[in-house]
Short mmCIF file of C-alpha atoms in Angstrom, two decimals:
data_model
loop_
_atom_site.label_atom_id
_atom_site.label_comp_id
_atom_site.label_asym_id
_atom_site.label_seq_id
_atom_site.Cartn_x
_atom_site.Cartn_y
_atom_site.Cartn_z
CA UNK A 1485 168.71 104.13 89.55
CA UNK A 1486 172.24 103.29 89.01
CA UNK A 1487 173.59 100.08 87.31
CA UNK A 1488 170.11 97.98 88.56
CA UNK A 1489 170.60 99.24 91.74
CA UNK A 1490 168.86 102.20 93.74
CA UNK A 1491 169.62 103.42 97.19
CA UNK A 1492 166.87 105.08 99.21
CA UNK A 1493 168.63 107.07 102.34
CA UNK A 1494 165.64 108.03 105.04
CA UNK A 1495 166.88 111.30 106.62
CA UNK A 1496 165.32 113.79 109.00
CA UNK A 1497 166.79 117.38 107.91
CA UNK A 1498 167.52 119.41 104.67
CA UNK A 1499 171.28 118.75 105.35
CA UNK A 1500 170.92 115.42 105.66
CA UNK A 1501 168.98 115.24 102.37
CA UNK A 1502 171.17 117.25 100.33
CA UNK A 1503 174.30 115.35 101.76
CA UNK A 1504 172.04 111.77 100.61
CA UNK A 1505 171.39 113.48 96.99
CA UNK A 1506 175.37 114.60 96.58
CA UNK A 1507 176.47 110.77 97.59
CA UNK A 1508 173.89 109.41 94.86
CA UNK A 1509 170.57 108.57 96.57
CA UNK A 1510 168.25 107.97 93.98
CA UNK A 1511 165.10 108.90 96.48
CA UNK A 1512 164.71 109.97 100.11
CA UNK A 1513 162.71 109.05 103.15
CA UNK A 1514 161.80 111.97 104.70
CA UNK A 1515 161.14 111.26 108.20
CA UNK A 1516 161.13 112.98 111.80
CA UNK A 1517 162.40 111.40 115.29
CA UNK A 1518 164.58 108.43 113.68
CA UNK A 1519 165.03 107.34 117.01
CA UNK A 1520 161.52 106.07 116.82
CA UNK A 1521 161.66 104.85 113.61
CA UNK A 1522 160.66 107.38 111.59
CA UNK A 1523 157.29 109.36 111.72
CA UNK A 1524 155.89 112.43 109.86
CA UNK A 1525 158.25 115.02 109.24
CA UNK A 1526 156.70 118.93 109.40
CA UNK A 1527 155.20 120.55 105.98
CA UNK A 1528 157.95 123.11 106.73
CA UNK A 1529 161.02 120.27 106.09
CA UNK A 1530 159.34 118.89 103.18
CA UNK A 1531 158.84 122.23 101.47
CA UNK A 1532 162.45 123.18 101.99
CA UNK A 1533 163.53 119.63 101.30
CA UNK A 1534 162.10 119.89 98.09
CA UNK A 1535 163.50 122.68 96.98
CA UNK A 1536 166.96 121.30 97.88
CA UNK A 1537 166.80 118.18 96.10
CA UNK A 1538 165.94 116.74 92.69
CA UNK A 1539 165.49 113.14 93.79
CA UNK A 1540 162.08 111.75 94.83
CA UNK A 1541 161.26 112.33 97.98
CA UNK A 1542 158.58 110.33 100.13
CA UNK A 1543 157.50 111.04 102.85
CA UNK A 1544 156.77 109.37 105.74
CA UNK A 1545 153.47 109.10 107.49
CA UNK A 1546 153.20 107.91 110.66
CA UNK A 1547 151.71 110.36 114.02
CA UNK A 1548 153.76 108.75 116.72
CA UNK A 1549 156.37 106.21 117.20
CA UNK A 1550 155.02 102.86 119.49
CA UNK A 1551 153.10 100.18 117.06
CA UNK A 1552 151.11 100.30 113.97
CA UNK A 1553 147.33 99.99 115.66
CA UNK A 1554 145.63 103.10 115.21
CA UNK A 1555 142.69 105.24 116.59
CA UNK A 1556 139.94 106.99 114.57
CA UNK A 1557 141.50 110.27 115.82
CA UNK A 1558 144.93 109.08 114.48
CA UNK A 1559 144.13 108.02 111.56
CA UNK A 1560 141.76 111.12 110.51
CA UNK A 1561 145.29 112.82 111.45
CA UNK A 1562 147.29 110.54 109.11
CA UNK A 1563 145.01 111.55 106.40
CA UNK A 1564 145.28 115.08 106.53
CA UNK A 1565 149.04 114.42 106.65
CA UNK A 1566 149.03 112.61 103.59
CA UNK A 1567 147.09 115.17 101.95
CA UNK A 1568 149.20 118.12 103.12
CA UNK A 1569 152.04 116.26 102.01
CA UNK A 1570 150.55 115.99 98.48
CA UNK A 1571 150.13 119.54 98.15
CA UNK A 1572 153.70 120.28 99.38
CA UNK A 1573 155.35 118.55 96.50
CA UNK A 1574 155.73 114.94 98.18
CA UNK A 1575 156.90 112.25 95.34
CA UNK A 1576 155.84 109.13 97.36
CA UNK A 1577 154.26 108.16 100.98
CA UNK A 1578 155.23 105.26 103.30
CA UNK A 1579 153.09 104.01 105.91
CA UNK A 1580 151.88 100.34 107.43
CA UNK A 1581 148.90 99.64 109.82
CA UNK A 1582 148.44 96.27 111.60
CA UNK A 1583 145.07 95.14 113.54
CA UNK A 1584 145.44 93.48 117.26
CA UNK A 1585 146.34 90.25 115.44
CA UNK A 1586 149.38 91.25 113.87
CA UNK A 1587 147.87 91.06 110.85
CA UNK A 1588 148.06 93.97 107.40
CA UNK A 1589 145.03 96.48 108.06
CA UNK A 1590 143.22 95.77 105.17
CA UNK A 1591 140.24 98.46 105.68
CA UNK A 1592 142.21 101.33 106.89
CA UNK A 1593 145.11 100.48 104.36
CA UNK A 1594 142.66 100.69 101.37
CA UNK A 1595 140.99 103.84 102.87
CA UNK A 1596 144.60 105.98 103.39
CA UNK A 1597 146.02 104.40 99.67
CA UNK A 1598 143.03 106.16 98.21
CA UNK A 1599 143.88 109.73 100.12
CA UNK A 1600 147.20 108.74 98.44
CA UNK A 1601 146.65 107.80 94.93
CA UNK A 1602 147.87 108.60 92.50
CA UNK A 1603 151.68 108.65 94.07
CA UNK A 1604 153.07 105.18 94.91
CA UNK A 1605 153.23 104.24 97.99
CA UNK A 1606 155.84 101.65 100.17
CA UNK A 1607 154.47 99.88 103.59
CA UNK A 1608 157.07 100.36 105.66
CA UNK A 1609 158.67 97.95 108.35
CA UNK A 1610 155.38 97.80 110.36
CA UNK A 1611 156.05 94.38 107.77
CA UNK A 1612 158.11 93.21 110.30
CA UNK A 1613 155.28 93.17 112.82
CA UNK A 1614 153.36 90.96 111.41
CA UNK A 1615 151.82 87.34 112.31
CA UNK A 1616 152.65 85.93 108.98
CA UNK A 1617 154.59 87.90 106.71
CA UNK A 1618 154.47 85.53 103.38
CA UNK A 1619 150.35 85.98 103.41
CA UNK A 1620 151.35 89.85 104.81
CA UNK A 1621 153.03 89.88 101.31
CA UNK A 1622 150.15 88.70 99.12
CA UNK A 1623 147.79 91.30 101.06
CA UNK A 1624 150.02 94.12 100.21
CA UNK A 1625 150.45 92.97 96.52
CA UNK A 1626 146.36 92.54 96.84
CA UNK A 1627 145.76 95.99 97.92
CA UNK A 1628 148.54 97.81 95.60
CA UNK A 1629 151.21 98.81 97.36
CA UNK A 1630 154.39 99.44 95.31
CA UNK A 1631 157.03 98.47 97.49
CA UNK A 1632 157.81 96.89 101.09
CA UNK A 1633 160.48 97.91 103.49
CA UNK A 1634 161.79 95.00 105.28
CA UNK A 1635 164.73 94.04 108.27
CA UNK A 1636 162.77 90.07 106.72
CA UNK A 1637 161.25 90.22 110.24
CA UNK A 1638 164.74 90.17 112.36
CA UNK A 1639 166.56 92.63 114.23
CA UNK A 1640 168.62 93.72 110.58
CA UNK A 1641 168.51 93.20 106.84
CA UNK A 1642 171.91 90.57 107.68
CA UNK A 1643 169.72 88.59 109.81
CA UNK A 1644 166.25 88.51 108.19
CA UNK A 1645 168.47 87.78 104.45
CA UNK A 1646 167.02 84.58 104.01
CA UNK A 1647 163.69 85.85 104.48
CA UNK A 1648 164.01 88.74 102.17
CA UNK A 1649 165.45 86.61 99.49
CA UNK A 1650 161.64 84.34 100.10
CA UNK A 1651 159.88 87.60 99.83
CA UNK A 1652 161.63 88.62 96.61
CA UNK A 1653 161.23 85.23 94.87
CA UNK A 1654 157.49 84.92 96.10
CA UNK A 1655 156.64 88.75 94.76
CA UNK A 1656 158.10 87.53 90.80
CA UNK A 1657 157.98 91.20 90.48
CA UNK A 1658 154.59 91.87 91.53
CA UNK A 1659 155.92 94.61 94.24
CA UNK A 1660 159.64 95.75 95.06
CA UNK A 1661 160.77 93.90 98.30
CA UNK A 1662 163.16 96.47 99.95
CA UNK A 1663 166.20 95.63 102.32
CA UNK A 1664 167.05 97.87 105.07
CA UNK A 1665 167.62 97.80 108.76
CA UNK A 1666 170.86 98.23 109.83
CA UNK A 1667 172.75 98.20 106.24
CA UNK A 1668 176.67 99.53 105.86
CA UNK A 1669 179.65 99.30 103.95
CA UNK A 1670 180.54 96.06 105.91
CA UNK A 1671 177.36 94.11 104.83
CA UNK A 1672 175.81 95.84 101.68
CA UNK A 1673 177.34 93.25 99.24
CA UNK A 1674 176.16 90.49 101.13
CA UNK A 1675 172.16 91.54 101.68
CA UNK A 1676 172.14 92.59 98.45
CA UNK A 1677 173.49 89.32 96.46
CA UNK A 1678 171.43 87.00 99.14
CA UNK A 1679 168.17 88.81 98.46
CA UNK A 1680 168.20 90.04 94.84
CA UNK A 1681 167.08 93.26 95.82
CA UNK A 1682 166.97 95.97 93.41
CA UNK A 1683 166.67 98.67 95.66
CA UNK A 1684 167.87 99.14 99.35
CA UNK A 1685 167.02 101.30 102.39
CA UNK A 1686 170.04 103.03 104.54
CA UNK A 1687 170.57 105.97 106.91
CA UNK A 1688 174.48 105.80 106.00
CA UNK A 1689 174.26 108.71 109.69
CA UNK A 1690 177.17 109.80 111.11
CA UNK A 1691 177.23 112.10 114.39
CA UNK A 1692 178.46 115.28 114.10
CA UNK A 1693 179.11 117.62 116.80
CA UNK A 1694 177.22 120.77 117.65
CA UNK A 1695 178.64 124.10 117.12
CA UNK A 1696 177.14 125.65 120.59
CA UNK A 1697 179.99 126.81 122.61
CA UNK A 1698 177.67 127.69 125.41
CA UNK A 1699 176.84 124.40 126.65
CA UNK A 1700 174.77 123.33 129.92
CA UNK A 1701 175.30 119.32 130.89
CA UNK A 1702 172.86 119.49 133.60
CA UNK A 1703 169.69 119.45 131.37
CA UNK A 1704 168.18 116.96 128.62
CA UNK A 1705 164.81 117.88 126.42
CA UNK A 1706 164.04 114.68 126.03
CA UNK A 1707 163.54 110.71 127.72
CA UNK A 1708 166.93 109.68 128.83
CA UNK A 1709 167.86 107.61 125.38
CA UNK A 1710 167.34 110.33 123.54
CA UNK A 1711 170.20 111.51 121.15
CA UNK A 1712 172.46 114.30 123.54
CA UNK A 1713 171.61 117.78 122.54
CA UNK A 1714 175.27 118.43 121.71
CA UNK A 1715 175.94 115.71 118.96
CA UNK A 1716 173.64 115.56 115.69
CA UNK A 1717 173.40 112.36 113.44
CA UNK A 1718 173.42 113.68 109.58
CA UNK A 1719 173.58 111.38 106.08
CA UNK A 1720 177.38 111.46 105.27
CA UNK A 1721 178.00 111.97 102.08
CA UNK A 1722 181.41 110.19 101.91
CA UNK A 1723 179.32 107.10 103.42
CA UNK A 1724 176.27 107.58 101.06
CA UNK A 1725 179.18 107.32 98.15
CA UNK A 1726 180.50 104.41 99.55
CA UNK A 1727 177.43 102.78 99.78
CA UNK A 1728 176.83 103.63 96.41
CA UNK A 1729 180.11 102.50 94.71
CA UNK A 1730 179.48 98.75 96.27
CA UNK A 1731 175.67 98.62 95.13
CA UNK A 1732 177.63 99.31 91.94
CA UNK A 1733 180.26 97.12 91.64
CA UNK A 1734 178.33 94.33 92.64
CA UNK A 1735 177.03 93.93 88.94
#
């Protein structure tokens, strides 16, 4: 952590991660298909990853983009996830599980915290699914989580801010409320003096173009809004710095 502040950049490949570590990321989210949101990232990533990088890294856990209400069959695969992860060196996990109701899964939370322990563990911005996120926040606190990731239940950090800030002032330190959602250079200084966050959450991306000369435009591999095949989305270090150097200078 830098000056009271620490930025954790979620990235989905080593470049990326090494790129968040240069620009001064104090931990990483390792993630796969960011265009979902984030889910579990292969063993093989996390391995390399990790010898890459110094920082913490934590890793994501999550076995398909969609919502947070999971089968039996999922969740037996989240577990074995969590424990591979373990073995490969992970720092941290991140995961969130709502019932029907939109409310925190209490039972399966408690059941994949204890596949978990003893790393720490952040509920990610499933938070910003739920029915009532103030009593959301006493049920995380209740169960042990150490931090929450949260957009304060809007479409960014900007525009949940007043929420965060309620979050941060009703947790008096009892769990690290998190910003992040749609955080850049532009509004950094503002979330973070509205919400007296400590840490934030960025992707600080920028696309960089492929280096395949042979290139065929008739053919996708995936759903239409899928990234193109011929530009890749990476941390940028320059933007990771910048970042950085406001978080600083806010103090």
């Amino acid at each position: 952590m830098d000056d009271g502040f620490l930025m954790e950049v979620c990235v989905d490949s080593v470049e990326s991660a090494v790129n968040a570590e240069r620009g001064g990321a104090g931990r990483i989210e390792l993630c796969a298909g960011l265009v979902e949101g984030g889910t579990t990232p292969s063993m093989g990533l996390l391995q390399v990853v990790k010898q890459c990088v110094r920082v913490p890294v934590f890793v994501m856990i999550r076995p398909r983009g969609g919502d947070f209400l999971y089968s039996d069959r999922e969740v037996e695969v989240m577990k074995a996830d969590i424990r591979l992860a373990k073995l490969h060196g992970a720092d941290g996990l991140v995961f969130g599980a709502l019932t029907e109701d939109g409310r925190i899964d209490t039972e399966l939370c408690t059941a994949l915290l204890a596949v978990c322990r003893p790393l720490p563990v952040t509920f990610h911005r499933a938070f910003d699914m739920v029915h009532d996120p103030l009593v959301a926040l006493e049920t995380l606190i209740s169960l042990g989580f150490e931090r929450v990731l949260t957009s304060g239940c809007d479409s960014s950090a900007l525009e949940g801010l007043s929420l965060i800030k309620r979050l941060a002032e009703q947790a008096k330190g009892r769990i690290v409320v998190v910003p992040g959602g749609g955080i850049t250079e532009r509004n950094l200084q503002r979330i973070l003096e509205g919400s007296t966050a400590s840490e934030f959450h960025c992707s600080a991306r920028s696309a960089r173009d492929s280096g395949m000369k042979f290139r065929n435009p008739n053919v996708a591999m995936g759903a239409s809004f899928s990234a193109p095949e011929y530009s890749i989305k990476v941390a940028d270090v320059a933007k990771v710095r910048a970042l950085n150097a406001i978080a600083k200078n806010i103090l």
